[in-house]
Tab-separated table of C-alpha atoms in Angstrom:
chain	number	residue	atom	x	y	z
J	1	MET	CA	-0.072	-0.110	-0.258
J	2	GLN	CA	1.027	3.064	-1.006
J	3	LYS	CA	2.398	6.157	2.282
J	4	LYS	CA	-1.272	8.274	2.267
J	5	LEU	CA	-0.818	12.015	3.523
J	6	ILE	CA	-4.210	11.945	5.956
J	7	LEU	CA	-2.859	15.853	7.063
J	8	ASP	CA	-1.134	18.549	5.560
J	9	THR	CA	-0.404	21.428	7.411
J	10	HIS	CA	-3.165	23.676	6.432
J	11	LEU	CA	-5.188	20.542	7.134
J	12	LEU	CA	-3.575	19.886	10.680
J	13	HIS	CA	-4.544	24.042	11.164
J	14	ILE	CA	-7.887	23.480	10.467
J	15	THR	CA	-8.293	20.153	12.409
J	16	VAL	CA	-6.402	22.540	15.027
J	17	ASP	CA	-8.447	25.510	15.498
J	18	ARG	CA	-11.367	23.101	15.155
J	19	LEU	CA	-10.741	21.185	17.831
J	20	CYS	CA	-9.888	24.670	19.704
J	21	GLN	CA	-12.726	26.046	19.173
J	22	GLN	CA	-14.339	22.605	20.346
J	23	LEU	CA	-12.099	22.933	23.782
J	24	ILE	CA	-13.429	26.634	24.426
J	25	GLU	CA	-17.039	25.444	24.359
J	26	ALA	CA	-16.435	22.949	27.418
J	27	HIS	CA	-14.188	25.025	29.411
J	28	GLY	CA	-14.974	28.339	29.398
J	29	ASP	CA	-12.046	30.935	30.616
J	30	PHE	CA	-10.732	27.173	31.144
J	31	SER	CA	-9.887	28.924	34.881
J	32	GLU	CA	-10.809	25.070	36.120
J	33	THR	CA	-9.528	23.483	33.778
J	34	ALA	CA	-5.485	22.272	33.118
J	35	ILE	CA	-3.706	19.703	29.300
J	36	LEU	CA	-0.932	17.263	29.696
J	37	GLY	CA	0.389	15.909	26.679
J	38	MET	CA	1.530	12.208	26.892
J	39	GLN	CA	5.398	12.075	26.180
J	40	PRO	CA	6.867	11.862	24.289
J	41	ARG	CA	4.815	12.711	20.909
J	42	GLY	CA	1.109	14.120	21.901
J	43	ILE	CA	3.462	16.443	23.755
J	44	HIS	CA	3.333	18.762	19.870
J	45	LEU	CA	0.057	18.517	20.056
J	46	ALA	CA	-0.833	19.866	23.151
J	47	ASP	CA	1.961	22.320	22.283
J	48	MET	CA	-0.033	24.341	19.067
J	49	ILE	CA	-3.053	24.090	21.185
J	50	HIS	CA	-2.212	26.057	24.275
J	51	GLN	CA	-0.245	28.317	21.899
J	52	LYS	CA	-3.488	28.905	20.104
J	53	LEU	CA	-6.202	28.271	23.491
J	54	GLU	CA	-3.233	31.429	24.718
J	55	GLU	CA	-3.918	33.590	22.369
J	56	ASP	CA	-7.998	33.563	22.028
J	57	LEU	CA	-8.052	33.510	25.492
J	58	LYS	CA	-5.483	36.067	26.197
J	59	THR	CA	-4.891	34.430	29.135
J	60	LYS	CA	-2.247	31.610	30.917
J	61	ILE	CA	-3.317	28.118	30.376
J	62	ASP	CA	-1.691	25.165	32.639
J	63	LEU	CA	0.046	23.035	30.452
J	64	GLY	CA	1.625	19.934	31.486
J	65	TYR	CA	3.866	17.243	29.427
J	66	LEU	CA	2.876	13.253	31.456
J	67	ASP	CA	4.951	10.865	30.648
J	68	THR	CA	3.356	7.118	31.269
J	69	THR	CA	6.480	4.780	30.655
J	70	PHE	CA	6.658	3.632	34.230
J	71	TYR	CA	2.672	2.649	33.955
J	72	ARG	CA	2.938	0.650	31.037
J	73	ASP	CA	1.417	-2.907	31.130
J	74	ASP	CA	3.342	-3.834	28.546
J	75	PHE	CA	6.661	-3.597	30.268
J	76	ARG	CA	9.146	-6.901	29.813
J	77	ARG	CA	6.846	-7.937	27.110
J	78	ARG	CA	8.443	-6.139	24.267
J	79	ASP	CA	10.995	-6.657	21.907
J	80	THR	CA	12.666	-3.321	23.323
J	81	PRO	CA	11.846	-1.933	26.807
J	82	VAL	CA	10.067	1.838	25.982
J	83	LYS	CA	12.604	4.947	26.871
J	84	ALA	CA	11.238	7.449	29.590
J	85	ASN	CA	10.574	11.079	29.579
J	86	ALA	CA	10.751	13.748	31.100
J	87	THR	CA	6.973	13.913	33.063
J	88	LYS	CA	6.431	17.868	34.217
J	89	VAL	CA	3.133	18.536	35.353
J	90	PRO	CA	3.878	22.576	37.194
J	91	PHE	CA	-0.107	22.573	39.319
J	92	ILE	CA	-1.987	21.005	40.976
J	93	ILE	CA	-4.894	18.716	39.459
J	94	GLU	CA	-6.938	17.770	42.574
J	95	ASN	CA	-10.639	18.256	41.683
J	96	ARG	CA	-9.917	20.243	38.659
J	97	ASN	CA	-10.942	19.637	35.142
J	98	VAL	CA	-7.055	17.765	32.937
J	99	VAL	CA	-7.950	17.276	29.325
J	100	LEU	CA	-6.009	14.815	27.968
J	101	ILE	CA	-3.713	15.250	24.711
J	102	ASP	CA	-2.240	12.777	22.128
J	103	ASP	CA	-1.530	12.200	18.800
J	104	VAL	CA	-3.239	9.392	18.070
J	105	LEU	CA	-5.765	6.876	19.550
J	106	PHE	CA	-5.063	3.469	19.043
J	107	THR	CA	-5.381	0.177	21.770
J	108	GLY	CA	-6.428	2.954	24.534
J	109	ARG	CA	-3.448	1.227	26.291
J	110	SER	CA	-1.412	4.570	26.907
J	111	VAL	CA	-4.082	5.978	27.807
J	112	ARG	CA	-4.651	3.794	31.249
J	113	ALA	CA	-0.981	3.846	31.033
J	114	ALA	CA	-1.784	8.023	31.109
J	115	LEU	CA	-4.715	8.165	33.731
J	116	ASP	CA	-2.925	5.397	36.099
J	117	ALA	CA	0.352	8.247	35.853
J	118	MET	CA	-2.607	11.384	36.338
J	119	ILE	CA	-3.793	9.939	39.675
J	120	ALA	CA	-0.786	10.545	40.929
J	121	PHE	CA	-0.437	14.427	41.453
J	122	GLY	CA	-3.916	13.970	42.225
J	123	ARG	CA	-7.572	12.962	42.054
J	124	PRO	CA	-9.402	15.572	39.346
J	125	LYS	CA	-12.441	16.530	39.187
J	126	LYS	CA	-12.960	14.955	35.432
J	127	VAL	CA	-11.276	14.295	32.461
J	128	GLU	CA	-11.225	14.515	28.808
J	129	LEU	CA	-9.861	13.312	26.098
J	130	LEU	CA	-8.583	15.279	23.126
J	131	VAL	CA	-6.576	12.894	20.273
J	132	LEU	CA	-5.912	13.658	16.483
J	133	VAL	CA	-6.487	10.765	15.354
J	134	ASN	CA	-8.576	7.990	16.208
J	135	ARG	CA	-7.846	4.734	14.445
J	136	LYS	CA	-11.686	2.798	14.509
J	137	TYR	CA	-11.650	-0.418	16.335
J	138	SER	CA	-8.470	-1.032	17.103
J	139	ARG	CA	-9.503	-0.140	21.106
J	140	HIS	CA	-8.574	-2.745	23.701
J	141	LEU	CA	-9.530	-0.813	26.365
J	142	PRO	CA	-13.417	0.504	26.848
J	143	ILE	CA	-11.599	4.136	26.095
J	144	GLU	CA	-13.234	7.214	23.555
J	145	PRO	CA	-12.350	10.004	23.377
J	146	ASP	CA	-14.485	13.307	23.280
J	147	PHE	CA	-12.251	15.833	20.826
J	148	ILE	CA	-11.318	14.054	17.843
J	149	GLY	CA	-8.893	15.895	14.988
J	150	LYS	CA	-9.999	12.751	12.311
J	151	ASP	CA	-11.012	9.311	12.752
J	152	VAL	CA	-9.771	6.828	9.981
J	153	THR	CA	-10.502	3.832	9.851
J	154	THR	CA	-7.119	1.632	9.683
J	155	LEU	CA	-5.863	-2.247	9.423
J	156	GLU	CA	-3.527	-3.417	11.972
J	157	SER	CA	-0.017	-3.988	9.547
J	158	GLN	CA	-1.131	-0.103	9.162
J	159	ARG	CA	0.091	2.763	11.518
J	160	VAL	CA	-0.641	6.592	11.512
J	161	LEU	CA	3.057	8.815	11.160
J	162	VAL	CA	2.600	11.824	12.812
J	163	GLU	CA	5.747	14.709	12.238
J	164	LEU	CA	5.010	17.691	14.245
J	165	GLU	CA	7.959	17.991	15.630
J	166	GLY	CA	8.491	20.338	12.966
J	167	GLY	CA	6.347	22.190	12.578
J	168	LYS	CA	5.966	24.394	9.545
J	169	HIS	CA	6.213	20.758	8.396
J	170	ASN	CA	3.471	19.266	10.295
J	171	LYS	CA	1.810	16.346	8.328
J	172	ILE	CA	0.047	13.138	9.492
J	173	TRP	CA	0.247	10.591	7.142
J	174	LEU	CA	-0.805	6.810	7.123
J	175	ILE	CA	1.778	4.384	6.116
J	176	ASN	CA	2.493	0.629	5.912
J	177	LYS	CA	4.280	-0.962	9.373
J	178	GLU	CA	7.533	-2.567	7.043
J	179	GLU	CA	7.829	0.983	5.526
J	180	LYS	CA	9.515	3.422	7.262
T	1	MET	CA	19.461	3.088	23.166
T	2	SER	CA	16.309	2.263	26.170
T	3	GLN	CA	18.872	-1.978	27.269
T	4	LEU	CA	21.380	-2.182	28.833
T	5	SER	CA	23.904	-4.600	27.212
T	6	GLN	CA	24.323	-6.371	30.378
T	7	LYS	CA	21.480	-9.410	32.530
T	8	HIS	CA	24.113	-8.443	35.105
T	9	LEU	CA	24.838	-6.181	37.473
T	10	LEU	CA	28.223	-7.055	38.553
T	11	GLY	CA	30.693	-4.248	39.049
T	12	ILE	CA	31.554	-0.820	36.860
T	13	LYS	CA	34.501	-2.255	34.839
T	14	ASN	CA	32.523	-4.214	32.943
T	15	ILE	CA	29.802	-2.312	31.708
T	16	THR	CA	30.576	0.406	28.829
T	17	GLU	CA	29.568	4.545	29.158
T	18	LYS	CA	26.799	3.893	27.035
T	19	ASP	CA	24.754	1.073	29.850
T	20	ILE	CA	26.030	4.368	31.664
T	21	GLU	CA	24.780	6.886	30.633
T	22	LEU	CA	20.691	4.212	30.049
T	23	ILE	CA	21.198	4.358	34.027
T	24	TYR	CA	21.718	8.173	34.528
T	25	GLU	CA	18.669	9.896	32.038
T	26	THR	CA	16.744	7.065	33.482
T	27	ALA	CA	17.488	7.389	37.126
T	28	LYS	CA	16.818	11.982	36.699
T	29	THR	CA	12.787	10.547	35.584
T	30	PHE	CA	12.770	8.319	38.463
T	31	LYS	CA	13.575	11.292	41.448
T	32	ASP	CA	10.824	12.950	39.667
T	33	VAL	CA	9.301	10.165	40.915
T	34	ILE	CA	9.748	10.090	44.876
T	35	ASN	CA	9.429	13.577	44.725
T	36	ARG	CA	6.441	13.161	44.311
T	37	PRO	CA	3.493	13.169	46.156
T	38	ILE	CA	2.323	9.637	45.554
T	39	LYS	CA	6.255	7.773	45.720
T	40	LYS	CA	5.845	5.042	43.322
T	41	VAL	CA	4.959	3.392	40.078
T	42	PRO	CA	3.712	0.328	39.185
T	43	SER	CA	6.778	-1.284	36.551
T	44	LEU	CA	8.083	-3.766	38.460
T	45	ARG	CA	4.318	-5.213	40.112
T	46	ASP	CA	5.003	-8.719	38.272
T	47	ILE	CA	8.956	-9.342	39.766
T	48	THR	CA	10.059	-10.974	42.777
T	49	ILE	CA	13.565	-9.706	44.532
T	50	ALA	CA	15.575	-11.300	47.414
T	51	ASN	CA	17.839	-8.956	49.002
T	52	VAL	CA	20.600	-11.616	50.579
T	53	PHE	CA	22.689	-9.871	52.559
T	54	PHE	CA	25.924	-12.100	54.243
T	55	GLU	CA	27.550	-8.925	55.457
T	56	ASN	CA	25.898	-6.453	57.671
T	57	SER	CA	24.551	-3.289	55.852
T	58	THR	CA	21.738	-1.089	57.101
T	59	ARG	CA	21.919	2.294	54.065
T	60	THR	CA	22.378	-0.154	51.492
T	61	ARG	CA	19.834	-2.579	52.176
T	62	LEU	CA	17.447	0.121	53.281
T	63	SER	CA	18.773	1.644	49.696
T	64	PHE	CA	17.509	-1.117	47.214
T	65	GLU	CA	14.642	-2.459	49.654
T	66	LEU	CA	12.452	1.349	49.420
T	67	ALA	CA	13.472	1.391	45.275
T	68	GLU	CA	12.152	-2.048	45.489
T	69	LYS	CA	8.735	-1.350	46.799
T	70	ARG	CA	8.818	2.994	44.484
T	71	LEU	CA	8.985	-0.011	41.713
T	72	SER	CA	5.894	-1.893	43.075
T	73	ALA	CA	8.514	-5.416	43.683
T	74	ASP	CA	7.810	-8.106	45.781
T	75	VAL	CA	10.166	-8.156	48.143
T	76	VAL	CA	12.178	-10.589	49.939
T	77	ASN	CA	14.883	-9.949	52.803
T	78	PHE	CA	17.732	-12.919	53.306
T	79	SER	CA	20.436	-11.738	55.908
T	80	SER	CA	22.903	-14.584	56.916
T	81	SER	CA	23.002	-13.963	60.934
T	82	ASN	CA	19.873	-15.907	61.356
T	83	SER	CA	19.939	-18.185	58.463
T	84	SER	CA	21.495	-21.935	57.159
T	85	VAL	CA	25.096	-20.188	56.184
T	86	LYS	CA	25.110	-20.205	60.161
T	87	LYS	CA	24.282	-24.499	59.987
T	88	GLY	CA	27.439	-24.812	57.089
T	89	GLU	CA	24.835	-24.482	53.724
T	90	THR	CA	26.734	-23.828	50.743
T	91	LEU	CA	25.681	-19.802	49.097
T	92	LEU	CA	25.543	-21.471	45.372
T	93	ASP	CA	22.939	-23.699	48.177
T	94	THR	CA	21.298	-20.939	49.712
T	95	VAL	CA	20.806	-19.354	46.208
T	96	ASN	CA	19.431	-21.305	44.800
T	97	ASN	CA	16.668	-22.433	47.757
T	98	ILE	CA	15.267	-18.815	47.447
T	99	LEU	CA	15.521	-19.148	43.906
T	100	ALA	CA	12.915	-22.229	43.740
T	101	MET	CA	10.458	-19.735	45.309
T	102	LYS	CA	10.375	-18.332	42.515
T	103	VAL	CA	12.323	-15.538	43.234
T	104	ASP	CA	13.549	-12.827	39.560
T	105	MET	CA	16.337	-11.055	41.222
T	106	VAL	CA	19.054	-11.524	43.762
T	107	VAL	CA	20.355	-7.883	45.007
T	108	MET	CA	23.625	-10.029	46.683
T	109	ARG	CA	26.363	-8.522	49.228
T	110	HIS	CA	29.137	-10.687	50.116
T	111	SER	CA	32.050	-10.449	51.742
T	112	SER	CA	33.799	-12.388	49.412
T	113	PRO	CA	34.851	-10.588	46.612
T	114	GLY	CA	33.804	-12.372	42.591
T	115	ALA	CA	30.461	-13.884	44.806
T	116	PRO	CA	28.429	-12.264	42.852
T	117	HIS	CA	30.152	-13.195	39.655
T	118	PHE	CA	30.364	-16.944	40.299
T	119	LEU	CA	26.517	-16.622	41.473
T	120	SER	CA	25.442	-15.335	38.095
T	121	LYS	CA	27.379	-18.227	36.334
T	122	HIS	CA	25.065	-20.714	38.338
T	123	ILE	CA	20.982	-18.929	38.267
T	124	ASP	CA	19.429	-17.548	35.811
T	125	ALA	CA	17.642	-14.547	37.952
T	126	ASN	CA	19.177	-11.002	37.208
T	127	ILE	CA	21.684	-10.364	40.103
T	128	VAL	CA	23.233	-6.891	40.963
T	129	ASN	CA	25.897	-7.043	42.955
T	130	ALA	CA	25.225	-4.198	46.042
T	131	GLY	CA	28.869	-4.880	47.295
T	132	ASP	CA	31.257	-7.327	47.480
T	133	GLY	CA	34.135	-8.055	49.966
T	134	THR	CA	36.308	-5.491	48.988
T	135	HIS	CA	35.928	-5.856	45.194
T	136	GLU	CA	33.716	-4.073	43.522
T	137	HIS	CA	29.868	-1.654	45.096
T	138	PRO	CA	28.768	-0.576	41.317
T	139	THR	CA	25.568	1.195	42.620
T	140	GLN	CA	27.107	3.374	45.329
T	141	ALA	CA	29.351	4.343	41.822
T	142	LEU	CA	26.200	4.972	40.124
T	143	LEU	CA	24.968	7.705	42.714
T	144	ASP	CA	28.045	8.861	43.340
T	145	THR	CA	28.926	9.805	39.999
T	146	PHE	CA	25.424	10.872	39.539
T	147	SER	CA	25.068	13.252	42.373
T	148	ILE	CA	29.015	14.618	40.876
T	149	LEU	CA	26.903	15.187	37.839
T	150	GLU	CA	23.763	16.496	39.575
T	151	LYS	CA	26.353	19.062	41.517
T	152	HIS	CA	28.293	20.662	38.091
T	153	GLY	CA	26.033	19.639	34.951
T	154	THR	CA	29.523	17.301	33.587
T	155	LEU	CA	31.713	14.084	34.695
T	156	GLN	CA	34.042	15.523	31.917
T	157	GLY	CA	37.883	16.841	33.057
T	158	VAL	CA	35.880	17.004	37.062
T	159	LYS	CA	38.821	17.114	39.791
T	160	VAL	CA	37.855	14.089	41.700
T	161	ALA	CA	39.679	13.064	44.394
T	162	ILE	CA	38.978	9.459	46.719
T	163	ILE	CA	40.738	10.382	50.663
T	164	GLY	CA	41.009	7.785	52.809
T	165	ASP	CA	41.118	3.909	53.468
T	166	ILE	CA	40.994	2.914	50.161
T	167	LEU	CA	42.833	-0.383	50.185
T	168	HIS	CA	39.518	-1.601	51.737
T	169	SER	CA	37.278	0.154	49.710
T	170	ARG	CA	34.849	-0.779	47.738
T	171	VAL	CA	33.310	2.334	46.198
T	172	ALA	CA	36.296	3.169	45.705
T	173	ILE	CA	37.438	1.570	43.694
T	174	SER	CA	34.467	0.776	41.604
T	175	ASN	CA	34.718	5.283	42.071
T	176	ILE	CA	37.685	5.274	39.544
T	177	PHE	CA	35.970	3.114	36.636
T	178	ALA	CA	33.264	4.581	36.852
T	179	LEU	CA	34.252	8.415	36.965
T	180	LYS	CA	37.262	7.326	35.033
T	181	LYS	CA	34.832	5.719	32.414
T	182	MET	CA	32.999	9.413	32.122
T	183	GLY	CA	35.906	11.606	31.257
T	184	ALA	CA	36.432	12.953	35.237
T	185	GLU	CA	40.276	12.516	36.073
T	186	VAL	CA	40.786	10.628	39.485
T	187	MET	CA	43.735	11.199	43.034
T	188	VAL	CA	43.409	9.289	44.888
T	189	CYS	CA	44.886	10.030	48.981
T	190	GLY	CA	45.582	8.651	52.523
T	191	PRO	CA	48.632	6.829	54.211
T	192	ASN	CA	50.891	4.817	52.186
T	193	THR	CA	49.672	1.345	54.001
T	194	LEU	CA	46.145	2.267	52.950
T	195	LEU	CA	46.936	2.820	49.248
T	196	PRO	CA	46.781	-0.447	47.420
T	197	LYS	CA	50.043	-1.087	45.344
T	198	TYR	CA	48.620	-1.352	41.422
T	199	ILE	CA	46.459	1.430	42.073
T	200	SER	CA	48.414	4.033	40.070
T	201	SER	CA	48.214	1.229	37.200
T	202	LEU	CA	43.940	2.157	37.227
T	203	GLY	CA	45.266	5.693	35.636
T	204	VAL	CA	44.742	7.870	38.968
T	205	LYS	CA	47.204	10.242	40.902
T	206	VAL	CA	48.161	9.177	44.468
T	207	GLU	CA	48.670	12.485	47.245
T	208	LEU	CA	49.876	11.893	50.239
T	209	ASP	CA	49.262	14.868	51.423
T	210	VAL	CA	45.519	15.681	52.243
T	211	MET	CA	46.251	19.734	51.180
T	212	LYS	CA	47.500	19.111	48.213
T	213	ALA	CA	44.437	16.829	47.000
T	214	LEU	CA	42.175	19.548	48.563
T	215	GLN	CA	44.272	22.358	46.185
T	216	TRP	CA	43.795	20.100	43.436
T	217	CYS	CA	39.977	18.596	43.369
T	218	ASP	CA	36.264	20.061	42.217
T	219	VAL	CA	34.714	16.637	44.862
T	220	ALA	CA	36.699	15.640	47.704
T	221	ASN	CA	34.650	12.352	48.807
T	222	VAL	CA	35.840	11.046	51.587
T	223	LEU	CA	35.949	7.748	51.862
T	224	ARG	CA	35.788	5.751	55.168
T	225	ILE	CA	37.798	4.037	57.935
T	226	GLN	CA	37.097	0.233	57.439
T	227	LEU	CA	38.016	-0.676	60.844
T	228	GLU	CA	35.381	-3.995	60.440
T	229	ARG	CA	38.124	-5.340	57.366
T	230	GLN	CA	41.063	-3.827	59.372
T	231	GLN	CA	42.685	-6.909	61.044
T	232	ILE	CA	46.341	-5.497	61.396
T	233	LYS	CA	46.716	-1.473	62.737
T	234	TYR	CA	47.154	-0.263	59.772
T	235	PHE	CA	47.843	3.723	61.247
T	236	PRO	CA	48.968	4.254	64.956
T	237	SER	CA	45.688	5.957	66.087
T	238	LEU	CA	42.138	7.025	65.298
T	239	ARG	CA	43.408	10.090	66.186
T	240	GLU	CA	46.609	10.479	64.325
T	241	TYR	CA	44.510	9.474	61.904
T	242	SER	CA	42.132	12.276	61.843
T	243	LEU	CA	45.134	15.251	62.463
T	244	TYR	CA	46.868	14.371	59.126
T	245	TYR	CA	43.614	12.788	57.435
T	246	GLY	CA	40.844	14.460	58.843
T	247	ILE	CA	38.816	17.583	56.435
T	248	ASN	CA	37.742	20.296	58.736
T	249	ARG	CA	36.178	23.483	58.548
T	250	ARG	CA	39.524	25.336	58.364
T	251	MET	CA	41.326	23.603	55.545
T	252	LEU	CA	38.412	23.885	53.214
T	253	ASP	CA	38.303	27.824	53.843
T	254	GLN	CA	42.205	28.307	52.994
T	255	LEU	CA	41.649	26.612	49.201
T	256	ASP	CA	40.843	29.829	47.081
T	257	LYS	CA	38.001	28.066	45.840
T	258	LYS	CA	34.433	26.194	46.681
T	259	ILE	CA	34.926	22.016	46.451
T	260	THR	CA	32.133	19.803	46.412
T	261	ILE	CA	31.908	16.955	49.286
T	262	MET	CA	30.960	13.414	49.622
T	263	HIS	CA	30.902	10.373	51.287
T	264	PRO	CA	29.131	7.154	50.777
T	265	GLY	CA	28.288	6.925	54.672
T	266	PRO	CA	28.482	6.402	57.282
T	267	ILE	CA	30.652	9.037	59.096
T	268	ASN	CA	33.492	8.430	61.710
T	269	ARG	CA	32.391	11.987	62.948
T	270	GLY	CA	35.696	13.671	64.024
T	271	VAL	CA	38.158	10.742	62.087
T	272	GLU	CA	38.085	11.451	58.631
T	273	LEU	CA	35.081	14.190	58.593
T	274	ASN	CA	34.408	16.865	61.089
T	275	SER	CA	31.053	18.035	61.745
T	276	ASP	CA	31.572	21.112	60.520
T	277	VAL	CA	32.383	20.068	57.460
T	278	ALA	CA	29.265	17.068	57.161
T	279	ASP	CA	27.170	18.880	57.968
T	280	SER	CA	28.281	22.701	56.247
T	281	GLU	CA	26.905	24.176	52.695
T	282	HIS	CA	29.811	21.909	50.914
T	283	ALA	CA	28.439	18.401	52.345
T	284	ILE	CA	26.122	16.761	49.074
T	285	ILE	CA	25.795	13.716	51.310
T	286	LEU	CA	22.145	13.603	52.265
T	287	ASP	CA	21.689	14.263	48.154
T	288	GLN	CA	23.727	10.567	47.170
T	289	VAL	CA	21.742	8.881	49.987
T	290	GLU	CA	18.389	10.353	47.604
T	291	ASN	CA	19.810	9.660	44.545
T	292	GLY	CA	21.306	6.321	45.881
T	293	VAL	CA	17.165	5.525	45.652
T	294	ALA	CA	16.308	7.170	42.103
T	295	VAL	CA	19.999	4.986	41.150
T	296	ARG	CA	19.030	1.817	42.083
T	297	MET	CA	15.566	2.445	40.775
T	298	ALA	CA	16.783	3.404	37.359
T	299	VAL	CA	19.091	0.344	37.235
T	300	LEU	CA	16.016	-2.990	38.838
T	301	TYR	CA	14.399	-0.996	36.107
T	302	LEU	CA	16.590	-1.380	34.006
T	303	LEU	CA	17.914	-5.277	35.001
T	304	ALA	CA	14.235	-5.896	34.370
T	305	GLY	CA	13.533	-4.735	31.120
T	306	VAL	CA	17.007	-7.193	29.709
T	307	HIS	CA	15.796	-9.970	27.356
T	308	ASN	CA	17.127	-13.049	28.281
């Protein structure tokens, strides 16, 4: 199968703008809400959304990064262990609304680990999940997103490649696992 | 790289710089974990670890036990003082009996150099050397070098003087290997009777005058006099040792720079370190203790992730 572009830079910006509007409708001025980007790739999307929200709302919004490495359920089951990333949660999440952000939702296991990791920082009032790409019909756990950039139907043999790090050349691809 | 190249941590001599860097990186994230309100992660919830201590230890065993519990491992403790070793059981039989109870990892301290190496050839579990005689104490070296890295931002070119009883110290040997591998300059300083004859062959400077050592170094890693490992007298008295090799505030004030003071503990106060130094802003002794838990968490976590 050919490498297929799901979202190009232009479409990605429109998608992020729409997601931000949805977030503002649900969370108002974000005074009761914090954003948590999931390491490693969810943090780039979280940065983009955070920047856009602060510009639109003209207010400071709490942004943190959450690493789930030590909370995963596949440690010692993978060929290569996952490398740990930094967790930065410089605010209290106790009794606050949290929007958890990741680039791709696939099996739901990373989100399960993230919920576990987040509890180490307190008990939030409500947690919602925002993903850029929702891979449908692939869930191993009963986890569904509240805010979705794009729904994609994929095969097990395919993967979604997210290129967000560059900033100017953001692209989301659907590729076969063999292709790099 | 996210995996160690070895299944065991037997010493610093045979592990790679990349392994050490991975341990540092992982320890940084664990240090973050142990400073959170909930200091525990579920990573090793399906692992059982046996702490097998054939020699007395308080802080190392406590540090390992805390690291294991913070990784959610099941922990069993064994000490030879109240065991079948007293009845003549061999090391291999003792450990095999523990392993028959489905233990995955063994943290072992033994008075004989090479005991964990011997064990690693005969059993399947991951082994962590928690000190073997006067040979190596790898996790102490990793936490010491991690503490220097944290304080100075680098190990490259940092001048470290290891001062005191080098002859009976496994900490000194492991520290020399770790520091040299990571690019630090090393000097050993102590009375001639407490310096091994081979020591300069390890690529370290040797100094008998403690004041000269302090003037040279950025970090002074002061070792405890290992009275329990000395069958004969290596110096006339503790008072004389203290006079010639003890470090006090006046000596630090004479230096034209601020140096870092380290000590693996427990301190013989008034012998190798005076309280005015041990409790001063120069000392990072309690940071070493905190880093010890984080580094041991990193070692156990990474070893558990090595596939056979």
